[in-house]
PDB file of C-alpha atoms in Angstrom:
ATOM      1  CA  MET A   1     -30.814  -3.670  -3.971  1.00  0.00           C
ATOM      2  CA  SER A   2     -29.341  -2.847  -0.914  1.00  0.00           C
ATOM      3  CA  ALA A   3     -32.141  -5.328   0.518  1.00  0.00           C
ATOM      4  CA  SER A   4     -30.516  -8.349  -0.681  1.00  0.00           C
ATOM      5  CA  THR A   5     -27.869  -8.545   2.281  1.00  0.00           C
ATOM      6  CA  GLU A   6     -30.286  -9.624   5.123  1.00  0.00           C
ATOM      7  CA  GLN A   7     -29.158  -6.401   6.840  1.00  0.00           C
ATOM      8  CA  PRO A   8     -31.134  -3.482   8.169  1.00  0.00           C
ATOM      9  CA  VAL A   9     -31.169  -0.788   4.933  1.00  0.00           C
ATOM     10  CA  SER A  10     -32.137   2.410   6.147  1.00  0.00           C
ATOM     11  CA  ASP A  11     -34.521   4.533   3.799  1.00  0.00           C
ATOM     12  CA  HIS A  12     -31.101   6.841   2.461  1.00  0.00           C
ATOM     13  CA  GLU A  13     -29.974   3.019   0.774  1.00  0.00           C
ATOM     14  CA  MET A  14     -33.116   2.238  -0.665  1.00  0.00           C
ATOM     15  CA  LEU A  15     -33.967   5.203  -2.097  1.00  0.00           C
ATOM     16  CA  ALA A  16     -30.257   5.241  -3.801  1.00  0.00           C
ATOM     17  CA  ASP A  17     -31.016   2.625  -4.704  1.00  0.00           C
ATOM     18  CA  LEU A  18     -34.273   2.887  -6.816  1.00  0.00           C
ATOM     19  CA  ALA A  19     -32.644   6.515  -7.688  1.00  0.00           C
ATOM     20  CA  ALA A  20     -29.371   4.178  -9.194  1.00  0.00           C
ATOM     21  CA  SER A  21     -32.106   1.838 -11.244  1.00  0.00           C
ATOM     22  CA  PRO A  22     -30.949   1.223 -14.664  1.00  0.00           C
ATOM     23  CA  CYS A  23     -34.930   1.917 -14.751  1.00  0.00           C
ATOM     24  CA  ALA A  24     -35.145   5.079 -13.407  1.00  0.00           C
ATOM     25  CA  SER A  25     -36.958   7.787 -14.858  1.00  0.00           C
ATOM     26  CA  ALA A  26     -36.426  11.378 -12.890  1.00  0.00           C
ATOM     27  CA  LYS A  27     -40.418  11.572 -13.639  1.00  0.00           C
ATOM     28  CA  SER A  28     -40.835   7.919 -11.500  1.00  0.00           C
ATOM     29  CA  ARG A  29     -42.304   9.629  -7.957  1.00  0.00           C
ATOM     30  CA  VAL A  30     -42.491   6.955  -5.238  1.00  0.00           C
ATOM     31  CA  LEU A  31     -45.993   7.530  -2.586  1.00  0.00           C
ATOM     32  CA  TRP A  32     -45.511   6.293   0.814  1.00  0.00           C
ATOM     33  CA  GLY A  33     -48.583   5.417   2.999  1.00  0.00           C
ATOM     34  CA  ASP A  34     -51.688   4.809   3.996  1.00  0.00           C
ATOM     35  CA  ALA A  35     -53.373   4.179  -0.082  1.00  0.00           C
ATOM     36  CA  THR A  36     -56.282   3.653   1.174  1.00  0.00           C
ATOM     37  CA  GLN A  37     -55.903   7.688   2.270  1.00  0.00           C
ATOM     38  CA  VAL A  38     -56.460  10.416  -1.131  1.00  0.00           C
ATOM     39  CA  GLU A  39     -53.889  12.863   0.648  1.00  0.00           C
ATOM     40  CA  VAL A  40     -51.211  10.913  -0.308  1.00  0.00           C
ATOM     41  CA  TRP A  41     -52.890  10.665  -3.656  1.00  0.00           C
ATOM     42  CA  ASP A  42     -52.157  14.194  -3.553  1.00  0.00           C
ATOM     43  CA  GLU A  43     -48.677  14.163  -3.501  1.00  0.00           C
ATOM     44  CA  LEU A  44     -48.719  13.836  -7.020  1.00  0.00           C
ATOM     45  CA  PRO A  45     -47.973  16.762  -8.989  1.00  0.00           C
ATOM     46  CA  GLU A  46     -50.233  18.067 -10.688  1.00  0.00           C
ATOM     47  CA  GLU A  47     -49.110  16.340 -14.464  1.00  0.00           C
ATOM     48  CA  ALA A  48     -49.201  12.643 -13.332  1.00  0.00           C
ATOM     49  CA  ARG A  49     -51.176  11.416 -16.644  1.00  0.00           C
ATOM     50  CA  HIS A  50     -50.067   7.247 -15.249  1.00  0.00           C
ATOM     51  CA  ALA A  51     -49.454   4.904 -12.818  1.00  0.00           C
ATOM     52  CA  VAL A  52     -48.527   0.779 -12.057  1.00  0.00           C
ATOM     53  CA  LEU A  53     -50.317   0.571  -8.277  1.00  0.00           C
ATOM     54  CA  TYR A  54     -49.224  -3.213  -7.644  1.00  0.00           C
ATOM     55  CA  THR A  55     -50.614  -3.966  -4.413  1.00  0.00           C
ATOM     56  CA  SER A  56     -50.732  -7.310  -2.162  1.00  0.00           C
ATOM     57  CA  PRO A  57     -53.866  -6.107   0.670  1.00  0.00           C
ATOM     58  CA  PRO A  58     -53.266  -8.064   3.642  1.00  0.00           C
ATOM     59  CA  PHE A  59     -55.861 -11.721   2.963  1.00  0.00           C
ATOM     60  CA  GLY A  60     -57.052 -11.735   6.515  1.00  0.00           C
ATOM     61  CA  LEU A  61     -55.598 -12.357   9.871  1.00  0.00           C
ATOM     62  CA  SER A  62     -52.449 -15.027   8.646  1.00  0.00           C
ATOM     63  CA  SER A  63     -51.242 -13.201   6.411  1.00  0.00           C
ATOM     64  CA  PRO A  64     -47.443 -13.940   6.280  1.00  0.00           C
ATOM     65  CA  ARG A  65     -45.256 -10.874   8.371  1.00  0.00           C
ATOM     66  CA  PRO A  66     -41.619 -10.734   7.660  1.00  0.00           C
ATOM     67  CA  GLN A  67     -40.311  -9.836  11.833  1.00  0.00           C
ATOM     68  CA  ALA A  68     -37.835  -6.230  11.507  1.00  0.00           C
ATOM     69  CA  PRO A  69     -35.987  -6.332  13.613  1.00  0.00           C
ATOM     70  CA  PRO A  70     -35.973  -4.159  17.093  1.00  0.00           C
ATOM     71  CA  GLY A  71     -33.878  -1.001  15.841  1.00  0.00           C
ATOM     72  CA  LEU A  72     -35.426  -1.331  11.978  1.00  0.00           C
ATOM     73  CA  ARG A  73     -39.632  -1.913  13.693  1.00  0.00           C
ATOM     74  CA  ALA A  74     -38.913   1.793  15.993  1.00  0.00           C
ATOM     75  CA  GLU A  75     -37.703   3.580  13.186  1.00  0.00           C
ATOM     76  CA  ALA A  76     -40.992   2.737  10.604  1.00  0.00           C
ATOM     77  CA  GLU A  77     -43.050   3.534  14.229  1.00  0.00           C
ATOM     78  CA  LEU A  78     -41.490   7.117  14.386  1.00  0.00           C
ATOM     79  CA  ALA A  79     -42.036   6.902  11.035  1.00  0.00           C
ATOM     80  CA  LEU A  80     -45.714   6.260  10.827  1.00  0.00           C
ATOM     81  CA  VAL A  81     -46.448   8.573  13.747  1.00  0.00           C
ATOM     82  CA  ALA A  82     -44.756  12.151  12.368  1.00  0.00           C
ATOM     83  CA  ALA A  83     -46.567  11.122   8.827  1.00  0.00           C
ATOM     84  CA  LYS A  84     -49.679  10.845  10.435  1.00  0.00           C
ATOM     85  CA  ALA A  85     -48.586  14.408  12.784  1.00  0.00           C
ATOM     86  CA  ALA A  86     -48.075  16.158   9.300  1.00  0.00           C
ATOM     87  CA  ARG A  87     -51.078  14.795   7.805  1.00  0.00           C
ATOM     88  CA  SER A  88     -53.337  16.711  10.555  1.00  0.00           C
ATOM     89  CA  GLY A  89     -54.238  13.721  12.252  1.00  0.00           C
ATOM     90  CA  ILE A  90     -55.590  11.515   9.177  1.00  0.00           C
ATOM     91  CA  GLY A  91     -55.073   7.636   9.603  1.00  0.00           C
ATOM     92  CA  PRO A  92     -54.780   4.468   8.129  1.00  0.00           C
ATOM     93  CA  GLY A  93     -58.318   3.448   7.280  1.00  0.00           C
ATOM     94  CA  THR A  94     -59.939   0.982   8.450  1.00  0.00           C
ATOM     95  CA  PHE A  95     -62.066  -1.702   6.536  1.00  0.00           C
ATOM     96  CA  ALA A  96     -63.117  -5.151   7.506  1.00  0.00           C
ATOM     97  CA  SER A  97     -62.604  -6.594   4.192  1.00  0.00           C
ATOM     98  CA  TYR A  98     -60.091  -7.102   1.748  1.00  0.00           C
ATOM     99  CA  ASP A  99     -62.401  -5.985  -1.449  1.00  0.00           C
ATOM    100  CA  GLN A 100     -62.904  -3.543   0.987  1.00  0.00           C
ATOM    101  CA  ILE A 101     -59.733  -1.922   1.127  1.00  0.00           C
ATOM    102  CA  ALA A 102     -58.381  -3.508  -2.297  1.00  0.00           C
ATOM    103  CA  SER A 103     -61.416  -1.325  -3.603  1.00  0.00           C
ATOM    104  CA  ALA A 104     -60.484   1.608  -1.651  1.00  0.00           C
ATOM    105  CA  VAL A 105     -56.782   2.222  -2.328  1.00  0.00           C
ATOM    106  CA  VAL A 106     -57.722   1.379  -6.255  1.00  0.00           C
ATOM    107  CA  LEU A 107     -60.582   3.812  -6.407  1.00  0.00           C
ATOM    108  CA  ARG A 108     -58.401   6.662  -3.975  1.00  0.00           C
ATOM    109  CA  ALA A 109     -55.643   6.618  -7.139  1.00  0.00           C
ATOM    110  CA  ALA A 110     -58.140   6.509  -9.647  1.00  0.00           C
ATOM    111  CA  HIS A 111     -59.423   9.858  -8.127  1.00  0.00           C
ATOM    112  CA  ARG A 112     -55.998  11.900  -8.982  1.00  0.00           C
ATOM    113  CA  LEU A 113     -54.722   9.200 -12.288  1.00  0.00           C
ATOM    114  CA  ARG A 114     -56.202  10.029 -15.539  1.00  0.00           C
ATOM    115  CA  ARG A 115     -54.988   6.520 -16.256  1.00  0.00           C
ATOM    116  CA  LEU A 116     -54.182   3.885 -14.101  1.00  0.00           C
ATOM    117  CA  THR A 117     -52.853   0.694 -14.968  1.00  0.00           C
ATOM    118  CA  VAL A 118     -53.180  -1.983 -11.688  1.00  0.00           C
ATOM    119  CA  ILE A 119     -52.257  -5.105 -10.102  1.00  0.00           C
ATOM    120  CA  LEU A 120     -54.379  -6.487  -7.030  1.00  0.00           C
ATOM    121  CA  GLU A 121     -52.409  -9.544  -4.982  1.00  0.00           C
ATOM    122  CA  HIS A 122     -55.224 -11.708  -3.980  1.00  0.00           C
ATOM    123  CA  GLU A 123     -55.267 -15.024  -1.764  1.00  0.00           C
ATOM    124  CA  PRO A 124     -58.237 -16.809  -0.555  1.00  0.00           C
ATOM    125  CA  ALA A 125     -59.428 -15.255   3.036  1.00  0.00           C
ATOM    126  CA  ASP A 126     -58.169 -16.858   6.118  1.00  0.00           C
ATOM    127  CA  ASP A 127     -61.966 -18.648   6.115  1.00  0.00           C
ATOM    128  CA  GLY A 128     -61.394 -19.711   1.864  1.00  0.00           C
ATOM    129  CA  SER A 129     -63.370 -16.876   1.374  1.00  0.00           C
ATOM    130  CA  ASP A 130     -62.716 -16.619  -2.728  1.00  0.00           C
ATOM    131  CA  SER A 131     -62.871 -11.691  -2.463  1.00  0.00           C
ATOM    132  CA  ARG A 132     -62.392 -11.743  -5.949  1.00  0.00           C
ATOM    133  CA  LEU A 133     -65.550 -11.087  -7.436  1.00  0.00           C
ATOM    134  CA  PRO A 134     -66.181  -9.639  -5.114  1.00  0.00           C
ATOM    135  CA  THR A 135     -63.652  -7.115  -5.369  1.00  0.00           C
ATOM    136  CA  ILE A 136     -64.194  -6.821  -9.156  1.00  0.00           C
ATOM    137  CA  ARG A 137     -67.755  -6.287  -8.723  1.00  0.00           C
ATOM    138  CA  ARG A 138     -67.358  -3.121  -6.226  1.00  0.00           C
ATOM    139  CA  LEU A 139     -64.458  -1.774  -8.632  1.00  0.00           C
ATOM    140  CA  THR A 140     -66.899  -1.546 -11.423  1.00  0.00           C
ATOM    141  CA  ASP A 141     -69.808  -0.463  -9.719  1.00  0.00           C
ATOM    142  CA  ALA A 142     -68.013   2.566  -8.161  1.00  0.00           C
ATOM    143  CA  LEU A 143     -65.923   3.781 -12.165  1.00  0.00           C
ATOM    144  CA  GLY A 144     -68.937   1.896 -14.354  1.00  0.00           C
ATOM    145  CA  GLY A 145     -67.181   2.814 -18.142  1.00  0.00           C
ATOM    146  CA  ARG A 146     -63.782   4.083 -17.037  1.00  0.00           C
ATOM    147  CA  ILE A 147     -62.650   0.386 -15.974  1.00  0.00           C
ATOM    148  CA  ARG A 148     -61.509  -1.834 -18.647  1.00  0.00           C
ATOM    149  CA  ASP A 149     -59.582  -4.849 -19.654  1.00  0.00           C
ATOM    150  CA  VAL A 150     -60.659  -6.762 -16.253  1.00  0.00           C
ATOM    151  CA  ARG A 151     -58.402 -10.379 -15.747  1.00  0.00           C
ATOM    152  CA  ILE A 152     -57.576 -12.766 -12.514  1.00  0.00           C
ATOM    153  CA  LEU A 153     -54.590 -13.978 -13.644  1.00  0.00           C
ATOM    154  CA  GLU A 154     -53.990 -17.505 -11.695  1.00  0.00           C
ATOM    155  CA  CYS A 155     -50.392 -18.465 -10.403  1.00  0.00           C
ATOM    156  CA  GLY A 156     -51.465 -21.176  -8.376  1.00  0.00           C
ATOM    157  CA  ALA A 157     -50.723 -22.521  -4.895  1.00  0.00           C
ATOM    158  CA  TYR A 158     -48.231 -20.317  -3.337  1.00  0.00           C
ATOM    159  CA  SER A 159     -49.349 -20.909   0.462  1.00  0.00           C
ATOM    160  CA  PRO A 160     -51.105 -23.188   2.515  1.00  0.00           C
ATOM    161  CA  ARG A 161     -54.564 -21.060   1.603  1.00  0.00           C
ATOM    162  CA  GLY A 162     -54.950 -21.959  -1.938  1.00  0.00           C
ATOM    163  CA  LEU A 163     -54.684 -20.370  -4.603  1.00  0.00           C
ATOM    164  CA  PHE A 164     -52.701 -17.459  -6.137  1.00  0.00           C
ATOM    165  CA  SER A 165     -53.714 -15.035  -8.769  1.00  0.00           C
ATOM    166  CA  LEU A 166     -53.707 -11.295  -9.512  1.00  0.00           C
ATOM    167  CA  ILE A 167     -56.520  -8.976 -10.024  1.00  0.00           C
ATOM    168  CA  VAL A 168     -55.264  -6.815 -12.904  1.00  0.00           C
ATOM    169  CA  CYS A 169     -58.035  -3.864 -14.845  1.00  0.00           C
ATOM    170  CA  GLU A 170     -57.287  -1.056 -16.695  1.00  0.00           C
ATOM    171  CA  VAL A 171     -58.807   2.765 -15.755  1.00  0.00           C
ATOM    172  CA  VAL A 172     -59.019   5.172 -18.048  1.00  0.00           C
ATOM    173  CA  GLN A 173     -60.586   8.967 -17.424  1.00  0.00           C
TER     174      GLN A 173
END
């Protein structure tokens, strides 16, 4: 992708890269916004049946935050302000913990889609706590029989925080 050039990449270049991908499909859609807000998912067409949700919610204050060039940061801030205004003042969700934000994203998507393959990145929080089971508990409490095949895939240490893992499941109608 253009991003591998180590130069700032415009939204037009990113969209061109996605369109040129050998796996690109006219029926595929990339959504942008705060995924904890149901309005983002409403941007999918009514015929949407299945989505793959891969997300990496923040694990804590020391989560890596890449530094963007000042111009790109300014463009992003303007885009966020415009998106907020376009959504009638609906701002980003506020959540106290990883399991709250991770489950909110999944629940918003599950509200809109009939089938969802979920992949959540997880690392221990800054204090070393593990949110994998609390996240799974929140999801099973909220989705009941819609959630299936829940697995935790342990991938190894990725950062000083410790074990990097993936929480994987299917959400069906």
